[in-house]
Amino acid sequence: MADERLVQQMQEALDGTLSPEMTEQLWHHLDTDEEAADQWGRLQSIDDMLRTAPIERAPERIAVTIMARLAQSVQSQAEMEGMPEATEQALMLALSVVVLVMLPTMIAASWLVMQGIASPELLNQVLLQSIALLQMMIQALIILLEQVEALIREEPEMAAVATALIPVVLIGMLDYLQGDDDKTG
Amino acid sequence: VSEPDPTLLEWVAAAKQGDQDAFAEIVYSFQDAVFNLCYRMLSNHAEAEDATQEAFLRAYLNLKRYDTNRSFKTWILSIASNHCIDRLRKRRVTFTSIDEPTTATLSLSTDDPGPEEVAVRHERSARIQGYLDQLGEDDRVAVVLRYWYDYSYVEIAETLDTTESAIKSRLFRARRALADLMSSPMSSESGLAGSGLSHPSLLEEN
């Protein structure tokens, strides 16, 4: 095995970074040292093989795939970030109003359930009515939120307005139900 | 590192403003360079394709960080190199034996080589890939950048964000190990492709 310093010189010679004097000394050494010459031959072979190695070319469709992935990524990013700050704040406010309007209804439903615990018949009636009411409200909310979601993509400002109208719809629904109860009761 | 091409700089400036057509031009210009690096690093066409896509996506999302005084090629190869190194490290941690065996496919060339030349090229490519597979990821990327991209020690160091002396040492170690592998009986009898064996000297850390 050729010594470390010599192998390093060989490597530098391969990279063309060995000084001319050192290169001369290396050639002289290789002429007289068979083992070093063998090492040099092997290093030179691997160097030659790597220097002439073929390039693997990209598949033709790769650019199209990259651009499609990019467009998708940009679109989803835009959906996440595209809303103006004022619209975002208006939406948050509108959603808070929705929660505020729903809160008394939920509390009232809970209160009715608590009152009904004493009588199984009353409890059953209250539960059925509360569930029907909540189901109706949830269904209406899902439809309204889907509309708002569609609006966010097209007209973010209108989405805030639409969200703000949800409480009005909910109050209208409650009034309607109350009217029904009055007629039946 | 060569001066950035003015047309390329225009594309970069436009892409920074969100012009995807300009970025497509960049992709067309560097797709072969990036894919070749990914393939030589990962030894698997499907994975190299995925890594190439990922490298370009990362480049697009980080275009604002690109310093136009640097070579764009060096920058994109740096992104691809780091991504491939990460993949290799994860692959090693997960389970090395599930790696697809080396299958160097035919290089598409506009020169349209004859079947015999294609076969010879295929065999050479697979043989070289078999040797490369025996190197650790840090040494492998240095060899790939040195030989396929003709990068100097300084350019490789810049691409991999390390020192020139570290690159010199990685290259010397890798080349010496490859020379030993080339003359080993295993290399001549059965070939190295997909053997999954690593030369002991290649397991040393920097």
mmCIF file of C-alpha atoms in Angstrom:
data_model
loop_
_atom_site.group_PDB
_atom_site.id
_atom_site.type_symbol
_atom_site.label_atom_id
_atom_site.label_comp_id
_atom_site.label_asym_id
_atom_site.label_seq_id
_atom_site.Cartn_x
_atom_site.Cartn_y
_atom_site.Cartn_z
ATOM 1 C CA MET A 1 0.000 0.000 0.000
ATOM 2 C CA ALA A 2 1.447 3.347 -1.052
ATOM 3 C CA ASP A 3 1.951 5.798 1.818
ATOM 4 C CA GLU A 4 -0.707 8.404 2.675
ATOM 5 C CA ARG A 5 1.296 11.432 1.562
ATOM 6 C CA LEU A 6 1.942 9.846 -1.801
ATOM 7 C CA VAL A 7 -1.731 8.905 -2.303
ATOM 8 C CA GLN A 8 -2.718 12.470 -1.464
ATOM 9 C CA GLN A 9 -0.269 13.750 -4.065
ATOM 10 C CA MET A 10 -1.806 11.370 -6.601
ATOM 11 C CA GLN A 11 -5.260 12.711 -5.854
ATOM 12 C CA GLU A 12 -4.051 16.292 -6.191
ATOM 13 C CA ALA A 13 -2.433 15.342 -9.493
ATOM 14 C CA LEU A 14 -5.766 13.959 -10.701
ATOM 15 C CA ASP A 15 -7.480 17.237 -9.791
ATOM 16 C CA GLY A 16 -4.682 19.286 -11.340
ATOM 17 C CA THR A 17 -3.882 21.017 -8.062
ATOM 18 C CA LEU A 18 -0.366 19.582 -7.571
ATOM 19 C CA SER A 19 2.475 21.981 -8.323
ATOM 20 C CA PRO A 20 4.674 21.195 -11.398
ATOM 21 C CA GLU A 21 7.691 20.383 -9.194
ATOM 22 C CA MET A 22 5.680 18.005 -7.040
ATOM 23 C CA THR A 23 4.155 16.445 -10.130
ATOM 24 C CA GLU A 24 7.634 15.832 -11.507
ATOM 25 C CA GLN A 25 8.661 14.187 -8.251
ATOM 26 C CA LEU A 26 5.519 12.052 -8.307
ATOM 27 C CA TRP A 27 6.215 10.774 -11.838
ATOM 28 C CA HIS A 28 9.766 9.981 -10.854
ATOM 29 C CA HIS A 29 8.527 8.052 -7.811
ATOM 30 C CA LEU A 30 5.965 6.120 -9.835
ATOM 31 C CA ASP A 31 8.715 5.004 -12.225
ATOM 32 C CA THR A 32 10.571 3.319 -9.405
ATOM 33 C CA ASP A 33 7.787 2.153 -7.032
ATOM 34 C CA GLU A 34 5.636 -0.637 -8.482
ATOM 35 C CA GLU A 35 3.085 -0.609 -5.650
ATOM 36 C CA ALA A 36 2.566 3.147 -5.939
ATOM 37 C CA ALA A 37 2.262 2.837 -9.714
ATOM 38 C CA ASP A 38 -0.462 0.231 -9.217
ATOM 39 C CA GLN A 39 -2.321 2.546 -6.822
ATOM 40 C CA TRP A 40 -1.983 5.395 -9.301
ATOM 41 C CA GLY A 41 -3.349 3.184 -12.077
ATOM 42 C CA ARG A 42 -6.435 2.336 -10.022
ATOM 43 C CA LEU A 43 -7.081 5.939 -9.043
ATOM 44 C CA GLN A 44 -6.667 7.006 -12.629
ATOM 45 C CA SER A 45 -9.115 4.327 -13.818
ATOM 46 C CA ILE A 46 -11.838 5.448 -11.433
ATOM 47 C CA ASP A 47 -11.151 9.075 -12.324
ATOM 48 C CA ASP A 48 -11.440 8.294 -16.062
ATOM 49 C CA MET A 49 -14.602 6.288 -15.543
ATOM 50 C CA LEU A 50 -16.265 9.069 -13.554
ATOM 51 C CA ARG A 51 -15.133 11.803 -15.944
ATOM 52 C CA THR A 52 -16.823 10.052 -18.850
ATOM 53 C CA ALA A 53 -19.927 8.959 -16.930
ATOM 54 C CA PRO A 54 -23.184 9.534 -18.846
ATOM 55 C CA ILE A 55 -25.779 12.037 -17.675
ATOM 56 C CA GLU A 56 -29.213 10.694 -16.836
ATOM 57 C CA ARG A 57 -31.701 12.952 -18.560
ATOM 58 C CA ALA A 58 -34.976 13.931 -16.964
ATOM 59 C CA PRO A 59 -38.154 12.259 -18.237
ATOM 60 C CA GLU A 60 -39.873 14.496 -20.793
ATOM 61 C CA ARG A 61 -43.055 14.890 -18.769
ATOM 62 C CA ILE A 62 -41.257 16.078 -15.631
ATOM 63 C CA ALA A 63 -41.550 19.823 -16.351
ATOM 64 C CA VAL A 64 -45.301 19.504 -16.935
ATOM 65 C CA THR A 65 -45.700 17.578 -13.677
ATOM 66 C CA ILE A 66 -43.663 20.156 -11.775
ATOM 67 C CA MET A 67 -45.725 23.035 -13.160
ATOM 68 C CA ALA A 68 -48.986 21.232 -12.343
ATOM 69 C CA ARG A 69 -47.846 20.595 -8.773
ATOM 70 C CA LEU A 70 -46.707 24.187 -8.520
ATOM 71 C CA ALA A 71 -50.042 25.564 -9.746
ATOM 72 C CA GLN A 72 -51.860 23.371 -7.234
ATOM 73 C CA SER A 73 -49.594 24.452 -4.398
ATOM 74 C CA VAL A 74 -49.900 28.156 -5.330
ATOM 75 C CA GLN A 75 -53.692 27.884 -5.543
ATOM 76 C CA SER A 76 -54.071 26.255 -2.145
ATOM 77 C CA GLN A 77 -51.671 28.805 -0.666
ATOM 78 C CA ALA A 78 -53.713 31.621 -2.201
ATOM 79 C CA GLU A 79 -56.877 30.151 -0.727
ATOM 80 C CA MET A 80 -55.220 30.121 2.667
ATOM 81 C CA GLU A 81 -53.696 33.577 2.486
ATOM 82 C CA GLY A 82 -55.724 35.368 -0.155
ATOM 83 C CA MET A 83 -58.354 36.938 2.084
ATOM 84 C CA PRO A 84 -57.879 40.643 2.822
ATOM 85 C CA GLU A 85 -57.312 41.414 6.494
ATOM 86 C CA ALA A 86 -60.481 43.572 6.799
ATOM 87 C CA THR A 87 -62.613 40.772 5.298
ATOM 88 C CA GLU A 88 -61.037 38.244 7.627
ATOM 89 C CA GLN A 89 -61.865 40.443 10.612
ATOM 90 C CA ALA A 90 -65.446 40.999 9.359
ATOM 91 C CA LEU A 91 -65.846 37.225 8.999
ATOM 92 C CA MET A 92 -64.587 36.624 12.516
ATOM 93 C CA LEU A 93 -67.008 39.232 13.850
ATOM 94 C CA ALA A 94 -69.923 37.719 11.931
ATOM 95 C CA LEU A 95 -69.075 34.246 13.251
ATOM 96 C CA SER A 96 -68.947 35.606 16.801
ATOM 97 C CA VAL A 97 -72.436 37.023 16.319
ATOM 98 C CA VAL A 98 -73.615 33.602 15.098
ATOM 99 C CA VAL A 99 -72.216 31.984 18.241
ATOM 100 C CA LEU A 100 -73.823 34.680 20.425
ATOM 101 C CA VAL A 101 -77.224 34.103 18.826
ATOM 102 C CA MET A 102 -76.940 30.340 19.197
ATOM 103 C CA LEU A 103 -75.799 30.525 22.816
ATOM 104 C CA PRO A 104 -79.195 31.478 24.393
ATOM 105 C CA THR A 105 -80.895 28.762 22.339
ATOM 106 C CA MET A 106 -78.423 26.175 23.618
ATOM 107 C CA ILE A 107 -78.807 27.434 27.215
ATOM 108 C CA ALA A 108 -82.611 27.367 26.872
ATOM 109 C CA ALA A 109 -82.466 23.811 25.522
ATOM 110 C CA SER A 110 -80.207 22.747 28.421
ATOM 111 C CA TRP A 111 -82.530 24.460 30.935
ATOM 112 C CA LEU A 112 -85.547 22.637 29.473
ATOM 113 C CA VAL A 113 -83.703 19.314 29.714
ATOM 114 C CA MET A 114 -82.827 19.999 33.367
ATOM 115 C CA GLN A 115 -86.460 20.892 34.114
ATOM 116 C CA GLY A 116 -87.699 17.785 32.372
ATOM 117 C CA ILE A 117 -85.520 15.379 34.400
ATOM 118 C CA ALA A 118 -88.255 15.209 37.121
ATOM 119 C CA SER A 119 -90.849 13.851 34.713
ATOM 120 C CA PRO A 120 -89.910 11.155 32.183
ATOM 121 C CA GLU A 121 -92.764 12.160 29.886
ATOM 122 C CA LEU A 122 -91.769 15.826 29.894
ATOM 123 C CA LEU A 123 -88.097 14.918 29.458
ATOM 124 C CA ASN A 124 -88.937 12.840 26.421
ATOM 125 C CA GLN A 125 -90.939 15.682 24.892
ATOM 126 C CA VAL A 126 -88.276 18.281 25.655
ATOM 127 C CA LEU A 127 -85.480 16.103 24.294
ATOM 128 C CA LEU A 128 -87.350 15.392 21.071
ATOM 129 C CA GLN A 129 -88.100 19.077 20.559
ATOM 130 C CA SER A 130 -84.558 20.161 21.405
ATOM 131 C CA ILE A 131 -83.041 17.580 19.073
ATOM 132 C CA ALA A 132 -85.391 18.580 16.255
ATOM 133 C CA LEU A 133 -84.536 22.234 16.816
ATOM 134 C CA LEU A 134 -80.794 21.617 16.901
ATOM 135 C CA GLN A 135 -80.953 19.386 13.830
ATOM 136 C CA MET A 136 -82.784 22.070 11.940
ATOM 137 C CA MET A 137 -80.325 24.739 13.019
ATOM 138 C CA ILE A 138 -77.332 22.579 12.123
ATOM 139 C CA GLN A 139 -78.751 21.761 8.694
ATOM 140 C CA ALA A 140 -79.455 25.420 8.047
ATOM 141 C CA LEU A 141 -75.948 26.374 9.245
ATOM 142 C CA ILE A 142 -74.302 23.784 6.983
ATOM 143 C CA ILE A 143 -76.154 25.145 3.953
ATOM 144 C CA LEU A 144 -75.354 28.727 4.895
ATOM 145 C CA LEU A 145 -71.694 27.994 5.542
ATOM 146 C CA GLU A 146 -71.371 26.199 2.197
ATOM 147 C CA GLN A 147 -72.743 29.306 0.523
ATOM 148 C CA VAL A 148 -70.312 31.471 2.465
ATOM 149 C CA GLU A 149 -67.400 29.188 1.531
ATOM 150 C CA ALA A 150 -68.295 29.501 -2.147
ATOM 151 C CA LEU A 151 -68.535 33.262 -1.748
ATOM 152 C CA ILE A 152 -65.111 33.459 -0.060
ATOM 153 C CA ARG A 153 -63.503 32.162 -3.253
ATOM 154 C CA GLU A 154 -65.358 34.589 -5.508
ATOM 155 C CA GLU A 155 -66.180 37.650 -3.410
ATOM 156 C CA PRO A 156 -64.595 37.668 0.054
ATOM 157 C CA GLU A 157 -66.381 40.887 1.066
ATOM 158 C CA MET A 158 -69.797 39.387 0.320
ATOM 159 C CA ALA A 159 -68.889 36.342 2.430
ATOM 160 C CA ALA A 160 -68.602 38.514 5.517
ATOM 161 C CA VAL A 161 -71.977 40.086 4.801
ATOM 162 C CA ALA A 162 -73.537 36.652 4.261
ATOM 163 C CA THR A 163 -72.086 35.346 7.514
ATOM 164 C CA ALA A 164 -73.428 38.389 9.342
ATOM 165 C CA LEU A 165 -76.894 37.511 8.032
ATOM 166 C CA ILE A 166 -76.809 34.003 9.570
ATOM 167 C CA PRO A 167 -78.054 35.261 13.013
ATOM 168 C CA VAL A 168 -80.983 36.995 11.274
ATOM 169 C CA VAL A 169 -81.901 33.690 9.589
ATOM 170 C CA LEU A 170 -81.565 31.839 12.902
ATOM 171 C CA ILE A 171 -83.747 34.360 14.735
ATOM 172 C CA GLY A 172 -86.295 34.091 11.928
ATOM 173 C CA MET A 173 -86.277 30.305 12.301
ATOM 174 C CA LEU A 174 -86.781 30.541 16.053
ATOM 175 C CA ASP A 175 -89.671 32.998 15.581
ATOM 176 C CA TYR A 176 -91.227 30.641 13.071
ATOM 177 C CA LEU A 177 -90.901 27.685 15.464
ATOM 178 C CA GLN A 178 -92.308 29.757 18.315
ATOM 179 C CA GLY A 179 -95.264 30.737 16.079
ATOM 180 C CA ASP A 180 -95.829 27.033 15.326
ATOM 181 C CA ASP A 181 -95.730 26.222 19.054
ATOM 182 C CA ASP A 182 -98.225 29.032 19.809
ATOM 183 C CA LYS A 183 -100.622 27.685 17.166
ATOM 184 C CA THR A 184 -100.318 24.075 18.348
ATOM 185 C CA GLY A 185 -100.180 24.992 22.039
ATOM 186 C CA VAL B 1 -18.699 30.221 -10.337
ATOM 187 C CA SER B 2 -19.743 31.693 -13.657
ATOM 188 C CA GLU B 3 -21.678 34.946 -14.012
ATOM 189 C CA PRO B 4 -25.461 34.538 -13.953
ATOM 190 C CA ASP B 5 -27.091 34.600 -17.397
ATOM 191 C CA PRO B 6 -29.136 37.830 -17.909
ATOM 192 C CA THR B 7 -32.062 35.917 -19.429
ATOM 193 C CA LEU B 8 -32.075 33.603 -16.440
ATOM 194 C CA LEU B 9 -32.064 36.601 -14.102
ATOM 195 C CA GLU B 10 -35.083 38.000 -15.973
ATOM 196 C CA TRP B 11 -36.898 34.690 -15.531
ATOM 197 C CA VAL B 12 -35.997 34.637 -11.855
ATOM 198 C CA ALA B 13 -37.222 38.219 -11.375
ATOM 199 C CA ALA B 14 -40.495 37.419 -13.157
ATOM 200 C CA ALA B 15 -40.954 34.159 -11.236
ATOM 201 C CA LYS B 16 -40.442 36.054 -7.974
ATOM 202 C CA GLN B 17 -43.440 38.162 -8.996
ATOM 203 C CA GLY B 18 -45.479 34.985 -9.441
ATOM 204 C CA ASP B 19 -44.991 34.472 -13.190
ATOM 205 C CA GLN B 20 -45.269 30.699 -13.537
ATOM 206 C CA ASP B 21 -44.367 30.729 -17.247
ATOM 207 C CA ALA B 22 -41.031 32.273 -16.350
ATOM 208 C CA PHE B 23 -40.485 29.577 -13.754
ATOM 209 C CA ALA B 24 -41.348 26.939 -16.359
ATOM 210 C CA GLU B 25 -38.439 28.256 -18.460
ATOM 211 C CA ILE B 26 -36.170 27.815 -15.441
ATOM 212 C CA VAL B 27 -37.446 24.260 -14.994
ATOM 213 C CA TYR B 28 -36.750 23.419 -18.655
ATOM 214 C CA SER B 29 -33.243 24.840 -18.354
ATOM 215 C CA PHE B 30 -32.237 22.911 -15.245
ATOM 216 C CA GLN B 31 -34.393 19.787 -15.221
ATOM 217 C CA ASP B 32 -31.656 17.508 -16.588
ATOM 218 C CA ALA B 33 -29.033 18.844 -14.192
ATOM 219 C CA VAL B 34 -31.294 18.419 -11.180
ATOM 220 C CA PHE B 35 -32.642 15.042 -12.255
ATOM 221 C CA ASN B 36 -29.170 13.639 -12.925
ATOM 222 C CA LEU B 37 -28.020 14.728 -9.465
ATOM 223 C CA CYS B 38 -31.094 13.172 -7.845
ATOM 224 C CA TYR B 39 -30.697 9.955 -9.803
ATOM 225 C CA ARG B 40 -26.986 9.625 -9.018
ATOM 226 C CA MET B 41 -27.764 10.238 -5.370
ATOM 227 C CA LEU B 42 -30.858 8.044 -5.019
ATOM 228 C CA SER B 43 -30.229 5.305 -7.629
ATOM 229 C CA ASN B 44 -33.911 5.035 -8.389
ATOM 230 C CA HIS B 45 -35.692 6.692 -11.294
ATOM 231 C CA ALA B 46 -39.100 7.116 -9.658
ATOM 232 C CA GLU B 47 -37.582 8.523 -6.488
ATOM 233 C CA ALA B 48 -35.248 10.781 -8.459
ATOM 234 C CA GLU B 49 -38.233 12.126 -10.384
ATOM 235 C CA ASP B 50 -40.104 12.859 -7.188
ATOM 236 C CA ALA B 51 -37.031 14.474 -5.613
ATOM 237 C CA THR B 52 -36.551 16.635 -8.726
ATOM 238 C CA GLN B 53 -40.151 17.857 -8.499
ATOM 239 C CA GLU B 54 -39.724 18.568 -4.808
ATOM 240 C CA ALA B 55 -36.471 20.479 -5.392
ATOM 241 C CA PHE B 56 -38.106 22.759 -7.969
ATOM 242 C CA LEU B 57 -41.141 23.343 -5.762
ATOM 243 C CA ARG B 58 -38.884 24.284 -2.867
ATOM 244 C CA ALA B 59 -36.901 26.550 -5.158
ATOM 245 C CA TYR B 60 -40.069 28.341 -6.273
ATOM 246 C CA LEU B 61 -41.319 28.807 -2.738
ATOM 247 C CA ASN B 62 -37.914 30.138 -1.650
ATOM 248 C CA LEU B 63 -37.106 32.239 -4.707
ATOM 249 C CA LYS B 64 -37.151 35.404 -2.606
ATOM 250 C CA ARG B 65 -34.156 34.068 -0.688
ATOM 251 C CA TYR B 66 -32.119 33.481 -3.844
ATOM 252 C CA ASP B 67 -29.150 35.836 -4.015
ATOM 253 C CA THR B 68 -28.788 36.825 -7.674
ATOM 254 C CA ASN B 69 -25.034 37.251 -7.200
ATOM 255 C CA ARG B 70 -24.788 33.499 -6.797
ATOM 256 C CA SER B 71 -25.052 30.974 -9.599
ATOM 257 C CA PHE B 72 -28.639 29.804 -9.931
ATOM 258 C CA LYS B 73 -27.431 26.330 -10.884
ATOM 259 C CA THR B 74 -25.384 26.103 -7.695
ATOM 260 C CA TRP B 75 -28.408 27.258 -5.705
ATOM 261 C CA ILE B 76 -30.854 24.771 -7.208
ATOM 262 C CA LEU B 77 -28.310 21.938 -6.994
ATOM 263 C CA SER B 78 -27.771 22.840 -3.378
ATOM 264 C CA ILE B 79 -31.510 22.477 -2.712
ATOM 265 C CA ALA B 80 -31.601 19.159 -4.585
ATOM 266 C CA SER B 81 -28.443 17.845 -2.829
ATOM 267 C CA ASN B 82 -29.780 18.609 0.631
ATOM 268 C CA HIS B 83 -33.118 17.074 -0.215
ATOM 269 C CA CYS B 84 -31.483 13.880 -1.525
ATOM 270 C CA ILE B 85 -29.192 13.641 1.512
ATOM 271 C CA ASP B 86 -32.259 13.942 3.761
ATOM 272 C CA ARG B 87 -34.029 11.216 1.791
ATOM 273 C CA LEU B 88 -31.012 8.907 2.007
ATOM 274 C CA ARG B 89 -30.737 9.458 5.738
ATOM 275 C CA LYS B 90 -34.430 8.735 6.237
ATOM 276 C CA ARG B 91 -34.147 5.694 3.995
ATOM 277 C CA ARG B 92 -31.235 4.391 6.053
ATOM 278 C CA VAL B 93 -33.119 4.942 9.300
ATOM 279 C CA THR B 94 -36.341 3.371 7.989
ATOM 280 C CA PHE B 95 -35.134 0.149 6.453
ATOM 281 C CA THR B 96 -32.308 -0.136 4.011
ATOM 282 C CA SER B 97 -33.214 -3.501 2.483
ATOM 283 C CA ILE B 98 -36.396 -2.234 0.845
ATOM 284 C CA ASP B 99 -34.362 -0.110 -1.548
ATOM 285 C CA GLU B 100 -35.078 -0.806 -5.138
ATOM 286 C CA PRO B 101 -32.077 -2.476 -6.765
ATOM 287 C CA THR B 102 -30.073 -0.266 -9.036
ATOM 288 C CA THR B 103 -31.684 -0.155 -12.423
ATOM 289 C CA ALA B 104 -30.047 2.427 -14.564
ATOM 290 C CA THR B 105 -32.420 3.041 -17.399
ATOM 291 C CA LEU B 106 -31.506 4.178 -20.826
ATOM 292 C CA SER B 107 -30.581 7.794 -21.188
ATOM 293 C CA LEU B 108 -32.667 9.611 -23.740
ATOM 294 C CA SER B 109 -30.440 11.440 -26.098
ATOM 295 C CA THR B 110 -31.147 13.765 -28.944
ATOM 296 C CA ASP B 111 -28.202 12.167 -30.783
ATOM 297 C CA ASP B 112 -30.258 8.967 -31.131
ATOM 298 C CA PRO B 113 -27.498 6.428 -30.485
ATOM 299 C CA GLY B 114 -27.700 2.971 -31.994
ATOM 300 C CA PRO B 115 -28.853 -0.050 -29.921
ATOM 301 C CA GLU B 116 -25.320 -1.261 -29.325
ATOM 302 C CA GLU B 117 -24.174 2.125 -28.064
ATOM 303 C CA VAL B 118 -27.260 2.370 -25.893
ATOM 304 C CA ALA B 119 -26.513 -1.032 -24.367
ATOM 305 C CA VAL B 120 -22.887 -0.094 -23.664
ATOM 306 C CA ARG B 121 -23.949 3.201 -22.134
ATOM 307 C CA HIS B 122 -26.572 1.455 -20.042
ATOM 308 C CA GLU B 123 -24.030 -1.028 -18.739
ATOM 309 C CA ARG B 124 -21.532 1.717 -17.911
ATOM 310 C CA SER B 125 -24.151 3.826 -16.205
ATOM 311 C CA ALA B 126 -25.303 0.875 -14.083
ATOM 312 C CA ARG B 127 -21.725 -0.026 -13.181
ATOM 313 C CA ILE B 128 -20.893 3.510 -12.102
ATOM 314 C CA GLN B 129 -24.134 3.706 -10.146
ATOM 315 C CA GLY B 130 -23.229 0.462 -8.423
ATOM 316 C CA TYR B 131 -19.980 1.998 -7.231
ATOM 317 C CA LEU B 132 -21.647 5.230 -6.160
ATOM 318 C CA ASP B 133 -24.173 3.284 -4.104
ATOM 319 C CA GLN B 134 -21.324 2.085 -1.903
ATOM 320 C CA LEU B 135 -20.508 5.632 -0.794
ATOM 321 C CA GLY B 136 -22.017 7.447 2.159
ATOM 322 C CA GLU B 137 -24.344 10.319 1.151
ATOM 323 C CA ASP B 138 -21.881 13.111 1.983
ATOM 324 C CA ASP B 139 -19.079 11.536 -0.048
ATOM 325 C CA ARG B 140 -21.433 10.588 -2.871
ATOM 326 C CA VAL B 141 -22.755 14.096 -3.380
ATOM 327 C CA ALA B 142 -19.193 15.468 -3.479
ATOM 328 C CA VAL B 143 -18.221 12.934 -6.159
ATOM 329 C CA VAL B 144 -21.355 13.663 -8.214
ATOM 330 C CA LEU B 145 -20.798 17.425 -8.139
ATOM 331 C CA ARG B 146 -17.114 17.021 -8.958
ATOM 332 C CA TYR B 147 -17.492 14.674 -11.900
ATOM 333 C CA TRP B 148 -20.915 15.300 -13.411
ATOM 334 C CA TYR B 149 -20.922 19.065 -12.935
ATOM 335 C CA ASP B 150 -17.176 19.678 -13.086
ATOM 336 C CA TYR B 151 -17.376 21.736 -9.908
ATOM 337 C CA SER B 152 -14.209 22.889 -8.165
ATOM 338 C CA TYR B 153 -13.659 22.219 -4.443
ATOM 339 C CA VAL B 154 -14.800 25.792 -3.746
ATOM 340 C CA GLU B 155 -18.014 25.404 -5.748
ATOM 341 C CA ILE B 156 -18.834 22.078 -4.096
ATOM 342 C CA ALA B 157 -18.171 23.614 -0.687
ATOM 343 C CA GLU B 158 -20.479 26.515 -1.555
ATOM 344 C CA THR B 159 -23.197 24.166 -2.788
ATOM 345 C CA LEU B 160 -23.029 21.973 0.294
ATOM 346 C CA ASP B 161 -22.393 24.820 2.706
ATOM 347 C CA THR B 162 -19.164 23.391 4.059
ATOM 348 C CA THR B 163 -15.417 24.025 3.851
ATOM 349 C CA GLU B 164 -13.077 23.409 0.954
ATOM 350 C CA SER B 165 -10.876 21.161 3.078
ATOM 351 C CA ALA B 166 -13.890 19.020 4.068
ATOM 352 C CA ILE B 167 -14.744 18.557 0.403
ATOM 353 C CA LYS B 168 -11.159 17.683 -0.472
ATOM 354 C CA SER B 169 -11.091 15.093 2.246
ATOM 355 C CA ARG B 170 -14.473 13.619 1.196
ATOM 356 C CA LEU B 171 -13.380 13.403 -2.433
ATOM 357 C CA PHE B 172 -10.033 11.828 -1.642
ATOM 358 C CA ARG B 173 -11.617 9.267 0.649
ATOM 359 C CA ALA B 174 -14.351 8.443 -1.827
ATOM 360 C CA ARG B 175 -12.020 8.134 -4.788
ATOM 361 C CA ARG B 176 -9.635 5.929 -2.893
ATOM 362 C CA ALA B 177 -12.436 3.657 -1.727
ATOM 363 C CA LEU B 178 -13.878 3.475 -5.233
ATOM 364 C CA ALA B 179 -10.456 2.540 -6.606
ATOM 365 C CA ASP B 180 -10.206 -0.248 -4.025
ATOM 366 C CA LEU B 181 -13.710 -1.441 -4.855
ATOM 367 C CA MET B 182 -12.947 -1.427 -8.547
ATOM 368 C CA SER B 183 -10.046 -3.780 -8.069
ATOM 369 C CA SER B 184 -11.805 -6.025 -5.526
ATOM 370 C CA PRO B 185 -12.887 -9.544 -6.632
ATOM 371 C CA MET B 186 -16.536 -8.694 -5.757
ATOM 372 C CA SER B 187 -16.520 -5.950 -8.355
ATOM 373 C CA SER B 188 -15.279 -8.130 -11.216
ATOM 374 C CA GLU B 189 -17.176 -11.320 -10.359
ATOM 375 C CA SER B 190 -20.692 -10.169 -9.609
ATOM 376 C CA GLY B 191 -20.781 -6.435 -10.062
ATOM 377 C CA LEU B 192 -21.722 -4.035 -7.296
ATOM 378 C CA ALA B 193 -25.107 -2.913 -8.380
ATOM 379 C CA GLY B 194 -27.653 -3.508 -5.685
ATOM 380 C CA SER B 195 -25.251 -5.517 -3.552
ATOM 381 C CA GLY B 196 -26.090 -3.336 -0.548
ATOM 382 C CA LEU B 197 -22.565 -3.781 0.793
ATOM 383 C CA SER B 198 -20.542 -0.835 1.918
ATOM 384 C CA HIS B 199 -16.809 -0.584 1.784
ATOM 385 C CA PRO B 200 -15.480 -0.280 5.356
ATOM 386 C CA SER B 201 -13.422 2.799 4.579
ATOM 387 C CA LEU B 202 -16.569 4.562 3.361
ATOM 388 C CA LEU B 203 -18.302 4.261 6.681
ATOM 389 C CA GLU B 204 -15.860 6.634 8.349
ATOM 390 C CA GLU B 205 -17.224 10.002 9.320
ATOM 391 C CA ASN B 206 -15.560 13.261 8.318
#
